[in-house]
């Protein structure tokens, strides 16, 4: 079982690295788009219409992908004072319950994000000329990653590896 988890860990580490690279690229592109908008508005007196919706779409991608990686790495804020006051078995159960709640939230993000994507696909984003569903695709991608990374955390805990969290990603 540990060899299977090690293989899954390697795949999910690569997936998290790709998600962070995409997030970083999105942040850089969004910054460039906003700078172009400011330049166009105040210097050229002709603000490009596509920069704001494109920036918002990129922001959604890097927020949801980054949040999913935060789930995997355990970087999100948590109220863990109670974990120090209960026996280790109860603390492990509480951590598992927390991961299950995050998993359910990720399922909701992916399922309802998919429904929004499908329902708005036929609309067109006027400034970008893209289907309206593109606005909701980050919910699907981020939700799917939250589900996968929550399952990984649960599997590691049930395998007795809860005190060995994934190594911090230094290559990003």
PDB file of C-alpha atoms in Angstrom, residues 22-81:
ATOM      1  CA  UNK A  22      -0.198  27.838 -14.296  1.00  0.00           C
ATOM      2  CA  UNK A  23      -1.202  30.025 -11.346  1.00  0.00           C
ATOM      3  CA  UNK A  24       2.070  31.925 -11.492  1.00  0.00           C
ATOM      4  CA  UNK A  25       1.788  32.431 -15.233  1.00  0.00           C
ATOM      5  CA  UNK A  26      -1.800  33.637 -14.775  1.00  0.00           C
ATOM      6  CA  UNK A  27      -0.679  36.140 -12.146  1.00  0.00           C
ATOM      7  CA  UNK A  28       2.049  37.496 -14.429  1.00  0.00           C
ATOM      8  CA  UNK A  29      -0.349  37.725 -17.388  1.00  0.00           C
ATOM      9  CA  UNK A  30      -3.006  39.423 -15.276  1.00  0.00           C
ATOM     10  CA  UNK A  31      -0.462  41.992 -14.126  1.00  0.00           C
ATOM     11  CA  UNK A  32       0.548  42.637 -17.736  1.00  0.00           C
ATOM     12  CA  UNK A  33      -3.091  42.977 -18.815  1.00  0.00           C
ATOM     13  CA  UNK A  34      -3.858  45.475 -16.054  1.00  0.00           C
ATOM     14  CA  UNK A  35      -0.708  47.452 -16.882  1.00  0.00           C
ATOM     15  CA  UNK A  36      -1.778  47.518 -20.532  1.00  0.00           C
ATOM     16  CA  UNK A  37      -5.232  48.746 -19.511  1.00  0.00           C
ATOM     17  CA  UNK A  38      -3.757  51.558 -17.400  1.00  0.00           C
ATOM     18  CA  UNK A  39      -1.382  52.516 -20.232  1.00  0.00           C
ATOM     19  CA  UNK A  40      -4.226  52.500 -22.724  1.00  0.00           C
ATOM     20  CA  UNK A  41      -6.558  54.505 -20.509  1.00  0.00           C
ATOM     21  CA  UNK A  42      -4.196  57.206 -19.292  1.00  0.00           C
ATOM     22  CA  UNK A  43      -1.611  57.454 -22.063  1.00  0.00           C
ATOM     23  CA  UNK A  44      -3.406  56.445 -25.247  1.00  0.00           C
ATOM     24  CA  UNK A  45      -6.898  57.564 -24.163  1.00  0.00           C
ATOM     25  CA  UNK A  46      -8.161  54.303 -25.651  1.00  0.00           C
ATOM     26  CA  UNK A  47      -8.689  51.613 -23.034  1.00  0.00           C
ATOM     27  CA  UNK A  48      -8.765  48.078 -24.455  1.00  0.00           C
ATOM     28  CA  UNK A  49     -12.087  46.408 -23.685  1.00  0.00           C
ATOM     29  CA  UNK A  50     -10.741  42.879 -23.284  1.00  0.00           C
ATOM     30  CA  UNK A  51      -8.199  43.433 -20.483  1.00  0.00           C
ATOM     31  CA  UNK A  52     -10.592  43.611 -17.531  1.00  0.00           C
ATOM     32  CA  UNK A  53     -12.623  40.447 -18.265  1.00  0.00           C
ATOM     33  CA  UNK A  54      -9.451  38.577 -19.230  1.00  0.00           C
ATOM     34  CA  UNK A  55      -7.787  39.648 -15.976  1.00  0.00           C
ATOM     35  CA  UNK A  56     -10.777  38.546 -13.906  1.00  0.00           C
ATOM     36  CA  UNK A  57     -10.836  35.171 -15.668  1.00  0.00           C
ATOM     37  CA  UNK A  58      -7.108  34.666 -15.069  1.00  0.00           C
ATOM     38  CA  UNK A  59      -7.549  35.678 -11.445  1.00  0.00           C
ATOM     39  CA  UNK A  60     -10.214  33.010 -10.969  1.00  0.00           C
ATOM     40  CA  UNK A  61      -7.856  30.390 -12.389  1.00  0.00           C
ATOM     41  CA  UNK A  62      -4.879  31.252 -10.227  1.00  0.00           C
ATOM     42  CA  UNK A  63      -7.004  31.600  -7.098  1.00  0.00           C
ATOM     43  CA  UNK A  64      -8.765  28.243  -7.465  1.00  0.00           C
ATOM     44  CA  UNK A  65      -5.665  26.331  -8.574  1.00  0.00           C
ATOM     45  CA  UNK A  66      -3.582  27.880  -5.803  1.00  0.00           C
ATOM     46  CA  UNK A  67      -6.282  27.145  -3.231  1.00  0.00           C
ATOM     47  CA  UNK A  68      -6.337  23.496  -4.298  1.00  0.00           C
ATOM     48  CA  UNK A  69      -2.569  23.226  -3.840  1.00  0.00           C
ATOM     49  CA  UNK A  70      -3.027  24.893  -0.450  1.00  0.00           C
ATOM     50  CA  UNK A  71      -5.372  22.044   0.488  1.00  0.00           C
ATOM     51  CA  UNK A  72      -2.715  19.503  -0.441  1.00  0.00           C
ATOM     52  CA  UNK A  73       0.057  21.276   1.419  1.00  0.00           C
ATOM     53  CA  UNK A  74      -2.076  22.077   4.476  1.00  0.00           C
ATOM     54  CA  UNK A  75      -1.457  25.829   4.081  1.00  0.00           C
ATOM     55  CA  UNK A  76      -5.000  27.009   4.758  1.00  0.00           C
ATOM     56  CA  UNK A  77      -5.870  28.572   8.068  1.00  0.00           C
ATOM     57  CA  UNK A  78      -7.312  26.252  10.633  1.00  0.00           C
ATOM     58  CA  UNK A  79      -8.418  26.372  14.233  1.00  0.00           C
ATOM     59  CA  UNK A  80      -6.275  23.596  15.647  1.00  0.00           C
ATOM     60  CA  UNK A  81      -6.040  24.510  19.336  1.00  0.00           C
TER      61      UNK A  81
END
